[in-house]
mmCIF file of C-alpha atoms and ligand atoms in Angstrom:
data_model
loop_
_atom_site.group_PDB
_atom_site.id
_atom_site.type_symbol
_atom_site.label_atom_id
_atom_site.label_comp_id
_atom_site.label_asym_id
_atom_site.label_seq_id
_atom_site.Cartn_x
_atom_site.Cartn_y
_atom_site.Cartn_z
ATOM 1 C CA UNK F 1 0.000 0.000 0.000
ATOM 2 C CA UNK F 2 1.155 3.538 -0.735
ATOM 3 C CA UNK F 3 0.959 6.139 2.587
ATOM 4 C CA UNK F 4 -0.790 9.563 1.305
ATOM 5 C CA UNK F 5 1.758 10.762 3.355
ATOM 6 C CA UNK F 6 4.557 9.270 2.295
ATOM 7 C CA UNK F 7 3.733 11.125 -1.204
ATOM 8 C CA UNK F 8 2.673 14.470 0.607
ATOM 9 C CA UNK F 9 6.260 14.236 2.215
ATOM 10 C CA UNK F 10 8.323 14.111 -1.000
ATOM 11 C CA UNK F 11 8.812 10.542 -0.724
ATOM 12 C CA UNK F 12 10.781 9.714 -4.004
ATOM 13 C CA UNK F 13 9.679 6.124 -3.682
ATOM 14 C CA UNK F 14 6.107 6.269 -2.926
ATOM 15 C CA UNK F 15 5.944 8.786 -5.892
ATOM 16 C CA UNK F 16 7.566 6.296 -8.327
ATOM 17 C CA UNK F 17 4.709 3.625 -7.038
ATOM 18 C CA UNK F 18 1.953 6.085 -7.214
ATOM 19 C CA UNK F 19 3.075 6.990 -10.702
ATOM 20 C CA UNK F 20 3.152 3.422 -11.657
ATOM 21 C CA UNK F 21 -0.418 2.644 -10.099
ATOM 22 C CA UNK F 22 -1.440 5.466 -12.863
ATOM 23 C CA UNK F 23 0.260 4.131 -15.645
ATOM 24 C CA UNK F 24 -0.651 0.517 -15.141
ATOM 25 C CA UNK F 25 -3.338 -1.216 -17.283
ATOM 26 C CA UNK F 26 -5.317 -3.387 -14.648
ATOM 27 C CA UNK F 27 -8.170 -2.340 -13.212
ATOM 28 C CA UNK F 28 -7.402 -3.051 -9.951
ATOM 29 C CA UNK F 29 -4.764 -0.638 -9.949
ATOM 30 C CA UNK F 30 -6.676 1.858 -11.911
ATOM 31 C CA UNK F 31 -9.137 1.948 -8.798
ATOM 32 C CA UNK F 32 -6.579 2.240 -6.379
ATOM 33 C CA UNK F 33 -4.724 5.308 -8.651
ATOM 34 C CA UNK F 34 -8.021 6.808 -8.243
ATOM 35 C CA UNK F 35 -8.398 6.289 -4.689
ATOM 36 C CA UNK F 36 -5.019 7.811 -4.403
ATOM 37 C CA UNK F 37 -5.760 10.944 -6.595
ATOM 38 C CA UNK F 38 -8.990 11.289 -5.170
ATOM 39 C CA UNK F 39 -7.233 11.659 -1.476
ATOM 40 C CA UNK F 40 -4.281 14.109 -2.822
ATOM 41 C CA UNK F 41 -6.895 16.381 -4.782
ATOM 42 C CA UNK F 42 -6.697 18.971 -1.914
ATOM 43 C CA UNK F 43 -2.975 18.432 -1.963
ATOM 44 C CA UNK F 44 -2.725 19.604 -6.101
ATOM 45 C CA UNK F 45 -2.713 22.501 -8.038
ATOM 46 C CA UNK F 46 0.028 24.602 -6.704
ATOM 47 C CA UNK F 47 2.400 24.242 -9.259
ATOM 48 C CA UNK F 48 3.332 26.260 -12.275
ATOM 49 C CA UNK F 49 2.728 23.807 -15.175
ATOM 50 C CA UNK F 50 4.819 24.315 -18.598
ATOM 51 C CA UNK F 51 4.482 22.568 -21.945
ATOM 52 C CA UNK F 52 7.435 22.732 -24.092
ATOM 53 C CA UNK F 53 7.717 21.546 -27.377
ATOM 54 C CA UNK F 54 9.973 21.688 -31.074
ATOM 55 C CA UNK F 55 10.816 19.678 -33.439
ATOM 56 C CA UNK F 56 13.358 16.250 -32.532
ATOM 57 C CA UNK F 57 16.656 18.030 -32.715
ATOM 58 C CA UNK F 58 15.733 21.445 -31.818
ATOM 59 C CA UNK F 59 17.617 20.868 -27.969
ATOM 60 C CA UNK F 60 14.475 20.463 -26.131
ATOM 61 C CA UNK F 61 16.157 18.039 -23.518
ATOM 62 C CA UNK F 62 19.128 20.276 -23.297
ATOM 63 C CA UNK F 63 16.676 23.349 -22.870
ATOM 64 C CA UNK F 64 15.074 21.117 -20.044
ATOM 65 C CA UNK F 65 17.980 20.332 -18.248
ATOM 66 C CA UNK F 66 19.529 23.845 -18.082
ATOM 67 C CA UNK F 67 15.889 25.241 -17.348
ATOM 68 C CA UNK F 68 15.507 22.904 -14.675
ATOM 69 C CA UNK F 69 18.926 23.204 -12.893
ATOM 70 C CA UNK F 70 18.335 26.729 -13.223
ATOM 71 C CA UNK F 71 15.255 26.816 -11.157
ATOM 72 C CA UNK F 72 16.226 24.347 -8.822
ATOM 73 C CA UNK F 73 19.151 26.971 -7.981
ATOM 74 C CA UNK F 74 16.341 29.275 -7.368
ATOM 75 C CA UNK F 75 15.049 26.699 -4.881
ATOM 76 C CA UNK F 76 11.998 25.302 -6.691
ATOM 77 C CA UNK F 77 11.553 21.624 -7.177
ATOM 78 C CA UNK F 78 10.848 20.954 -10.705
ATOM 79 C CA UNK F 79 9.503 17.499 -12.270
ATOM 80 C CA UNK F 80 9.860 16.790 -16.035
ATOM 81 C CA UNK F 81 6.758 14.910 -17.671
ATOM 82 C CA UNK F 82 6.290 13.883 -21.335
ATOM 83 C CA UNK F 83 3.726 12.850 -23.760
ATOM 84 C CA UNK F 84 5.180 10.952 -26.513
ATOM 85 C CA UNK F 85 2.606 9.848 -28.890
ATOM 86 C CA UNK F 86 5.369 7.890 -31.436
ATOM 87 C CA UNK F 87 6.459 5.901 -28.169
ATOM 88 C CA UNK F 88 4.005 2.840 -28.689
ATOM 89 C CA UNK F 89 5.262 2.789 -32.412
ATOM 90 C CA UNK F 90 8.664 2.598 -31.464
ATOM 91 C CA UNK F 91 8.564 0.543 -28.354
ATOM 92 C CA UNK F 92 9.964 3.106 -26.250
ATOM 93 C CA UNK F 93 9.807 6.445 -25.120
ATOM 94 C CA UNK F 94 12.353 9.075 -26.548
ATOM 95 C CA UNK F 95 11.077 12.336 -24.274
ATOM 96 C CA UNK F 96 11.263 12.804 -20.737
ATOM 97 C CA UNK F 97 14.264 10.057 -21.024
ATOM 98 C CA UNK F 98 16.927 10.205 -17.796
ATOM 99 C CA UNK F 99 19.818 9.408 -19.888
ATOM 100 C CA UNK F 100 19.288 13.172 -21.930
ATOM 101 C CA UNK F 101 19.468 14.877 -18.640
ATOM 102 C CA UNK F 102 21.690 13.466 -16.769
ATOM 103 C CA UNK F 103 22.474 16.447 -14.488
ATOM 104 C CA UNK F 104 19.471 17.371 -13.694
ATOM 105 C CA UNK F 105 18.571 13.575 -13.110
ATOM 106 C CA UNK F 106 20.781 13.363 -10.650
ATOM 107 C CA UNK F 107 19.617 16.251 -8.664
ATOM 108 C CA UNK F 108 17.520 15.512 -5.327
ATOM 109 C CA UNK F 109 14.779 18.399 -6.279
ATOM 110 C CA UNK F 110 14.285 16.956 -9.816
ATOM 111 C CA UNK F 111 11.664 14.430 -10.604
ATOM 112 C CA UNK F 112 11.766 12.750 -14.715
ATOM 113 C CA UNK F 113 9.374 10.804 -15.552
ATOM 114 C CA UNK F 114 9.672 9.358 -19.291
ATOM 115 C CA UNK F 115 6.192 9.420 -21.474
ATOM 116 C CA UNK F 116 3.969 6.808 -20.669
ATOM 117 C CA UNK F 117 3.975 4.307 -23.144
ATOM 118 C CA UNK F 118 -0.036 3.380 -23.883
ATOM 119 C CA UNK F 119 -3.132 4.972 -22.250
ATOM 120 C CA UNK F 120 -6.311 3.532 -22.374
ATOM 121 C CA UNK F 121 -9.335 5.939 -21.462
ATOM 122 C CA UNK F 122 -8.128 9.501 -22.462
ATOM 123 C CA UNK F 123 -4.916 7.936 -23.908
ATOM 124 C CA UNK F 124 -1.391 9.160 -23.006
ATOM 125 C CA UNK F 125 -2.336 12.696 -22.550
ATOM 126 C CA UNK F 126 -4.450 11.212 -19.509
ATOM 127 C CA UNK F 127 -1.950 9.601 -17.684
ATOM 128 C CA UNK F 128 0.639 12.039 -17.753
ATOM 129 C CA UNK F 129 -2.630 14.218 -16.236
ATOM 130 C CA UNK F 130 -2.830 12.358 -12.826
ATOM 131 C CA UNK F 131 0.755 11.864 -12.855
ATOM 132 C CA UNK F 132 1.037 15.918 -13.072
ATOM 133 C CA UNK F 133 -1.207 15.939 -10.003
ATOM 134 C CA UNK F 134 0.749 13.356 -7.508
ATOM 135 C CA UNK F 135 3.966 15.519 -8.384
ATOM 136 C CA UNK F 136 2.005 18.723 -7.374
ATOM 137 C CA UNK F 137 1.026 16.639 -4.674
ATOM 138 C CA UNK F 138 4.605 15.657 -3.644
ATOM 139 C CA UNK F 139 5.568 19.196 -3.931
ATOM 140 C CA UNK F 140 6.909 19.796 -7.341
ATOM 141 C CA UNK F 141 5.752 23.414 -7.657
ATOM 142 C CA UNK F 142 7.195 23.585 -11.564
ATOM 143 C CA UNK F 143 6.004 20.964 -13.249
ATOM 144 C CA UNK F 144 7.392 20.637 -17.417
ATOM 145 C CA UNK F 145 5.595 18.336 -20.308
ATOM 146 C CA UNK F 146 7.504 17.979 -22.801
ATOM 147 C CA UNK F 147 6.530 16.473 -26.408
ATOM 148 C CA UNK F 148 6.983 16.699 -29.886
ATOM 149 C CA UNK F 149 5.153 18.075 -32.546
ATOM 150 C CA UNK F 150 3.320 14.926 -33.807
ATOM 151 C CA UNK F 151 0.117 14.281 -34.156
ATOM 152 C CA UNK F 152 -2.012 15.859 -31.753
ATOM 153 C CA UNK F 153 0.079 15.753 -28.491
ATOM 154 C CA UNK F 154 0.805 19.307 -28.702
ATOM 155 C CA UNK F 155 -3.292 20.340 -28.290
ATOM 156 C CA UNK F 156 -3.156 17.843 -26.029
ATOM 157 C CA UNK F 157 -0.428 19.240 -23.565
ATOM 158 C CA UNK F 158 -1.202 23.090 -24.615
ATOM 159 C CA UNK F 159 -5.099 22.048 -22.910
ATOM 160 C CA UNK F 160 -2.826 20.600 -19.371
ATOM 161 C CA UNK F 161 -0.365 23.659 -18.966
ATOM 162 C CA UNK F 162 -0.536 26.898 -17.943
ATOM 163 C CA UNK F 163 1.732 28.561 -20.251
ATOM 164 C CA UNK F 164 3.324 26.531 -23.471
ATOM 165 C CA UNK F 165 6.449 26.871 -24.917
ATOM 166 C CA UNK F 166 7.619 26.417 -28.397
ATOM 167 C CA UNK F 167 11.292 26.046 -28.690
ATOM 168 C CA UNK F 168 12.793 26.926 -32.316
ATOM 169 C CA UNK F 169 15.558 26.831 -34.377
ATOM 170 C CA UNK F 170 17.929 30.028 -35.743
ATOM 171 C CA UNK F 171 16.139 29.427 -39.818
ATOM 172 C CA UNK F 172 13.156 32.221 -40.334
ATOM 173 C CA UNK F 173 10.514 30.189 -42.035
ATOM 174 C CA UNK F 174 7.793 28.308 -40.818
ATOM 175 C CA UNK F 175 8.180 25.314 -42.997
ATOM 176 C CA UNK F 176 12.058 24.723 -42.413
ATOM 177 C CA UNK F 177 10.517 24.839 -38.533
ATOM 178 C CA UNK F 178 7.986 21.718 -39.235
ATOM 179 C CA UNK F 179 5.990 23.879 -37.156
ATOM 180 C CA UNK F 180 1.630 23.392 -37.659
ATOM 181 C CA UNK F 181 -0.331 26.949 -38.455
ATOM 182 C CA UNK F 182 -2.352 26.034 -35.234
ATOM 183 C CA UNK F 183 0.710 25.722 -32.981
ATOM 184 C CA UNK F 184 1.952 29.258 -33.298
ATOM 185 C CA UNK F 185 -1.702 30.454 -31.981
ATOM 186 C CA UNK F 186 -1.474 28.018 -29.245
ATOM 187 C CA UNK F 187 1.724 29.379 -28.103
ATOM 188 C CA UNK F 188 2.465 31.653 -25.389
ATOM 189 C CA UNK F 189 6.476 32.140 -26.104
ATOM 190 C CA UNK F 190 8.523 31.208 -29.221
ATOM 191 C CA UNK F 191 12.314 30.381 -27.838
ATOM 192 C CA UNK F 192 14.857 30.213 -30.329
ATOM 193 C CA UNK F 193 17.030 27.733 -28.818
ATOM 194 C CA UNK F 194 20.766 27.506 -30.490
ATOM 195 C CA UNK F 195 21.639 31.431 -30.571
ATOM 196 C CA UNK F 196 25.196 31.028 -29.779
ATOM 197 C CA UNK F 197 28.748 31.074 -31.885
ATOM 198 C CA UNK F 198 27.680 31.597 -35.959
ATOM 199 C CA UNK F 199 23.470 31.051 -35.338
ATOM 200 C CA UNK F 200 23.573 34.553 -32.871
ATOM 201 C CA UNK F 201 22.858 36.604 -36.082
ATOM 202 C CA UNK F 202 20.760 34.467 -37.753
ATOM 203 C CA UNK F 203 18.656 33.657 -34.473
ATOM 204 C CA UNK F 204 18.444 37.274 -33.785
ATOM 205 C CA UNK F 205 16.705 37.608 -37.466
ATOM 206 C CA UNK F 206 14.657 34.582 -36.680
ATOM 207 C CA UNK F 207 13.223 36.255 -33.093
ATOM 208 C CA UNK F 208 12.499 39.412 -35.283
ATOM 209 C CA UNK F 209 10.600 37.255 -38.076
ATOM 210 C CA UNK F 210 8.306 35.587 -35.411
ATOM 211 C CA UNK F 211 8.013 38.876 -33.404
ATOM 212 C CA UNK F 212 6.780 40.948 -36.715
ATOM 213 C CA UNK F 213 4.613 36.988 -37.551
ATOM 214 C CA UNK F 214 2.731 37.120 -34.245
ATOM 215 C CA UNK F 215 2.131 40.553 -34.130
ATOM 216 C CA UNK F 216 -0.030 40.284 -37.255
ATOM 217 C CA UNK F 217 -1.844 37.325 -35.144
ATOM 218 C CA UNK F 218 -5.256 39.444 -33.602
ATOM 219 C CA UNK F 219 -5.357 38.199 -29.860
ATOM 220 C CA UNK F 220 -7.980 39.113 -27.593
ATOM 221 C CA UNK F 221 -6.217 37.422 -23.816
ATOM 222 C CA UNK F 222 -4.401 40.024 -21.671
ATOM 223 C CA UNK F 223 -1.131 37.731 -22.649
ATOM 224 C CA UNK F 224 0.777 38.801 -26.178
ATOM 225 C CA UNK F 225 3.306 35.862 -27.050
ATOM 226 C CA UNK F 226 6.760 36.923 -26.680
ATOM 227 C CA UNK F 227 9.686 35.736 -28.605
ATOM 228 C CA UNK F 228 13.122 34.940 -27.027
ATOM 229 C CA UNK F 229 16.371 33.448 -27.835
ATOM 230 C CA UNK F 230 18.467 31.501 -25.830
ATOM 231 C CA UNK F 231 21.107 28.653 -25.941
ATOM 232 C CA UNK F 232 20.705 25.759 -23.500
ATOM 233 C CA UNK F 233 24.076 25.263 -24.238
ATOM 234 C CA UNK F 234 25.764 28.175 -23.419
ATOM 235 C CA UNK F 235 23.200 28.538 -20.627
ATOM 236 C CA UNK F 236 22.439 32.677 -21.890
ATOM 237 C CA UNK F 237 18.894 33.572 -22.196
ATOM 238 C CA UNK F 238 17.755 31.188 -19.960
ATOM 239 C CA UNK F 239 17.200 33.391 -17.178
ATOM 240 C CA UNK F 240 15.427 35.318 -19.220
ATOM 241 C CA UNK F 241 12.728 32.850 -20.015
ATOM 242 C CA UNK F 242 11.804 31.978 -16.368
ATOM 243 C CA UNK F 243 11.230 35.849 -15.744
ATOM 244 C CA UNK F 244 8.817 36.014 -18.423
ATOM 245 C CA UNK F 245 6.944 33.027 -17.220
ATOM 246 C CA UNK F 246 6.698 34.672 -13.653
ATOM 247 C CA UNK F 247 5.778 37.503 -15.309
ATOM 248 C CA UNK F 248 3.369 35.871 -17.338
ATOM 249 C CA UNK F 249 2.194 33.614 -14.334
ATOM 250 C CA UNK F 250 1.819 37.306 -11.501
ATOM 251 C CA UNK F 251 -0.290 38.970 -14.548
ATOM 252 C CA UNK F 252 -2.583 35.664 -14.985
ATOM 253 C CA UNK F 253 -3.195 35.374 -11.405
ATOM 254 C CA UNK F 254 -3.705 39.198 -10.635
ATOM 255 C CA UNK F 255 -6.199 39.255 -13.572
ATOM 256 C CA UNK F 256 -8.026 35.745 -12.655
ATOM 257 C CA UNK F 257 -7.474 33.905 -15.840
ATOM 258 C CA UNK F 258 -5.252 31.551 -14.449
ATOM 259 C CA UNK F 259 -7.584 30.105 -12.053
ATOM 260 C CA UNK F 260 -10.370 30.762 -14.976
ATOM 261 C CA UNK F 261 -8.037 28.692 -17.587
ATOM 262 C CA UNK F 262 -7.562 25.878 -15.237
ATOM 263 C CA UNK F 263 -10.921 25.193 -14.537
ATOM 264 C CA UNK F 264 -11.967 25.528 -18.168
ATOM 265 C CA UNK F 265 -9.080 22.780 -18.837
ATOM 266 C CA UNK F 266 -10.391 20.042 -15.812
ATOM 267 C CA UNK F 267 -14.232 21.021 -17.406
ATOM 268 C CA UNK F 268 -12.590 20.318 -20.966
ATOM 269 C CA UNK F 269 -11.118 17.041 -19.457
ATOM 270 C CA UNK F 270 -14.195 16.106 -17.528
ATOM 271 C CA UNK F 271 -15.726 16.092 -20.661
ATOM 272 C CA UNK F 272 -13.558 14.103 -22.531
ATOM 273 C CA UNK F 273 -13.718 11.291 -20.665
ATOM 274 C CA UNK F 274 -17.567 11.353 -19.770
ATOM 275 C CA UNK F 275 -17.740 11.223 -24.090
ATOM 276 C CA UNK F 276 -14.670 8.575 -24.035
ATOM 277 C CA UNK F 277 -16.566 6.617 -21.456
ATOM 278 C CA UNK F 278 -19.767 6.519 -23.000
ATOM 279 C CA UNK F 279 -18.656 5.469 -26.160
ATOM 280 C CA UNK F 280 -16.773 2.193 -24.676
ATOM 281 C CA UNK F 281 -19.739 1.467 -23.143
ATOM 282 C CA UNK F 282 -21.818 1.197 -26.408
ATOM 283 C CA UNK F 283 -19.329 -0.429 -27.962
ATOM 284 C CA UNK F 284 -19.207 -2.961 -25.095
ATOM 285 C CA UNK F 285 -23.098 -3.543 -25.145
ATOM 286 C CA UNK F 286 -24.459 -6.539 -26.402
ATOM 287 C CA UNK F 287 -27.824 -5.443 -27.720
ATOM 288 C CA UNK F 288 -25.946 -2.219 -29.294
ATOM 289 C CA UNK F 289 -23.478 -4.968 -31.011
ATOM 290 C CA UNK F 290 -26.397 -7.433 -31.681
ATOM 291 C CA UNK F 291 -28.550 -4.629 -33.422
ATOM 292 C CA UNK F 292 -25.422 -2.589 -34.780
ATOM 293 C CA UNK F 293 -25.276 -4.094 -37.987
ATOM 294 C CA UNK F 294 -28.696 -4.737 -39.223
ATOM 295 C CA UNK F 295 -29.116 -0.796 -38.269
ATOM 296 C CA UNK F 296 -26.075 -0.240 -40.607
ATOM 297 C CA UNK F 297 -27.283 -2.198 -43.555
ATOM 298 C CA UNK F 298 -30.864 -0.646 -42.649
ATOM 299 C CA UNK F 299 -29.635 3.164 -43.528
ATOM 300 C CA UNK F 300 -27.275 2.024 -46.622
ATOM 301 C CA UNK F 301 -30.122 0.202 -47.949
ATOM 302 C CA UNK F 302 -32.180 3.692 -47.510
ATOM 303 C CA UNK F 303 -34.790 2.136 -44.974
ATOM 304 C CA UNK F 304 -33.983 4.145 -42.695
ATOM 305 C CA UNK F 305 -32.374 7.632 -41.662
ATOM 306 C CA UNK F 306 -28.965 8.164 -39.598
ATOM 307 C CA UNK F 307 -30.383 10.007 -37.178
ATOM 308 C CA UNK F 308 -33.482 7.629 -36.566
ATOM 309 C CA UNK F 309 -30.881 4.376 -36.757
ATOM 310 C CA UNK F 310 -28.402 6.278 -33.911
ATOM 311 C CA UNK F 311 -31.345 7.452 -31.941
ATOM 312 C CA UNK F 312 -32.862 3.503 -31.649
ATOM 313 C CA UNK F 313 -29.035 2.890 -30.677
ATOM 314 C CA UNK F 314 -28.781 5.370 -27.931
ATOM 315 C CA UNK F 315 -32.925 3.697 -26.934
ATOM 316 C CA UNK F 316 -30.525 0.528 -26.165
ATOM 317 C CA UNK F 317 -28.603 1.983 -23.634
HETATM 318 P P1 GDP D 401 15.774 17.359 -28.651
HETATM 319 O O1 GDP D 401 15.706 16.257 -29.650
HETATM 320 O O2 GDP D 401 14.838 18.458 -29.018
HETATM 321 O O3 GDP D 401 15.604 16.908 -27.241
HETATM 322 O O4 GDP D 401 17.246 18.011 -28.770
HETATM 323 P P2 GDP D 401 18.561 17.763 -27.898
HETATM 324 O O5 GDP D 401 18.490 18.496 -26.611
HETATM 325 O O6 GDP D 401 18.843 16.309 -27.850
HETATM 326 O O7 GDP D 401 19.636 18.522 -28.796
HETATM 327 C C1 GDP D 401 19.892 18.147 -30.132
HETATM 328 C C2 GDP D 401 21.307 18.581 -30.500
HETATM 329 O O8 GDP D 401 21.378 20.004 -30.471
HETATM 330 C C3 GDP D 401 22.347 18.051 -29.561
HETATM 331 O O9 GDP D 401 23.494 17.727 -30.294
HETATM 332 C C4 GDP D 401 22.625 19.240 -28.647
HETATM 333 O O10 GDP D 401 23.946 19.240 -28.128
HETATM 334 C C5 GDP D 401 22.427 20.417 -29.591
HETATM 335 N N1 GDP D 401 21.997 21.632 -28.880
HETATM 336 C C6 GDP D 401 21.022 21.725 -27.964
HETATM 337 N N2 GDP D 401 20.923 22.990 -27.502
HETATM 338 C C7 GDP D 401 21.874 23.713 -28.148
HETATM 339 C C8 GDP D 401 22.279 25.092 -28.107
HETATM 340 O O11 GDP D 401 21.760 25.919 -27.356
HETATM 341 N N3 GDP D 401 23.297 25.460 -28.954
HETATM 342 C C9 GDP D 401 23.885 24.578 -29.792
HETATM 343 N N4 GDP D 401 24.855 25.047 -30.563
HETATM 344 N N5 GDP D 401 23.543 23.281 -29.846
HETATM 345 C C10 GDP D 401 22.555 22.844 -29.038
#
């Protein structure tokens, strides 16, 4: 059994179980990750939560690790949470990996946690959720999701964060970036990584590109994206960053709409699952797959409308 307290306490170990009890795939464990959550609810929410994302390549771990050990210096414990939607495909997760950050692994106020690798209700996106919470839980009071920009992880972490990140690199153009049209309105700060030794020139272009590129972007939230530059490497502009997300994070909670934007993300998540649910549970119902196909045939044949064959499905209920 796991002690609530043990977990409230910082309790490395417990964590790691807890986490586990999330992740795993029986349903025994799913109930007791929910018993779990549902005791540490009063014990989450206090973090700063922070979705980064770029394109493989673009230094995202490096960012992460000289980000983190940054704020750790500042005395913050930070954990580092990923949603890799390629890691089923590839038998193995590629973000939130240990071995990329091995200094800031090996720090006591860090917490990595690679991407889980299936989820079933709500999918990956869901799992890294409650994990999110039994950090905040444990104390973690800056949590970062990473991901890449595949499929629709990055909607999917932009809807659990409170500010999201998208690192570039030192090329103006959107299409050398491999960055989506929707991403840029989803973002709250472009951060082009790499501006150090030949790249500071072109990276200082770059920040002007996006800065002139989002301007044109109407925005009606009290929050205008910024545009930075940085280089993980060469640890400048790193400081930087963190002051605009405090700045970003004092405005938000002076003005409400952080508290507002969380609780328009758990409604949005609520949601999703109650839909998520309800559909397993047609699928799962005999009569529904018993009556399913003559229904089918029934409306191709033109006997009978869509909406009259779904509504005698939903009668079955
Ligand atoms: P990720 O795939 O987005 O996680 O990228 P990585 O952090 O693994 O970095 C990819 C490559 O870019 C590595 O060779 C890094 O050393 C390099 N890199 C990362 N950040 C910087 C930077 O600020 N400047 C330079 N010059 N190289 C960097």
């Amino acid at each position: 059994m796991i002690n609530i307290n043990d977990i409230k306490s910082g309790n490395r170990r417990a964590l790691a179980k807890a986490i586990t009890l999330v992740e795993s795939k029986l349903d025994n464990h799913r109930e007791q990750a929910q018993d779990l959550l549902n005791e540490l609810l009063p014990a989450t929410g206090k973090s700063i939560r922070i979705g980064i994302t770029g394109i493989p390549g673009v230094g995202k771990s490096t960012f992460i690790e000289a980000f983190g050990l940054h704020l750790i210096a500042q005395g913050k414990k930070v954990a580092v949470l990923a949603v890799d939607p390629s890691s089923p495909l590839r038998g193995g997760s590629i973000l939130g990996d240990k071995t990329r950050m091995e200094l800031l692994s090996r720090e006591q106020n860090a917490y990595i946690r690679p991407s889980p690798s299936e989820g079933a209700l709500g999918g990956v996106a869901q799992k890294t959720r409650e994990t999110m919470l039994l950090c905040e839980a444990a104390g973690f009071d800056v949590i970062l999701v990473e991901t890449i920009g595949v499929g629709q992880s990055e909607y999917e972490v932009a809807a659990m964060v409170d500010f999201f990140l998208v690192l570039m690199l030192p090329n103006a153009g959107d299409e050398l970036q491999g960055i989506k049209r929707g991403i840029m309105e989803l973002a709250d700060a472009l951060v082009i990584n790499k501006a150090d030794g030949e790249s500071i020139n072109l990276a200082k272009q770059t920040q002007q590109h996006y800065k002139n590129a989002l301007h044109l972007l109407t925005s009606d939230s009290f929050w205008q994206p910024q545009v930075k530059a940085c280089s993980a490497i060469e640890k400048s502009g790193i400081h930087d960053v963190w002051g605009m997300i405090s700045e970003f994070e004092h405005q938000a909670k002076s003005n409400g709409f952080f508290e507002h934007n969380r609780a328009k993300q758990t409604q949005d998540w609520l949601d999703k699952l109650i839909q998520e649910m309800l559909t397993l549970k047609l699928k799962q119902n005999p009569k529904v797959n018993a009556q399913l196909p003559q229904l089918q045939q029934d409306v191709l044949n033109k006997q009978t409308t869509p909406y009259n064959a779904a509504q005698q499905i939903i009668k079955l209920l």
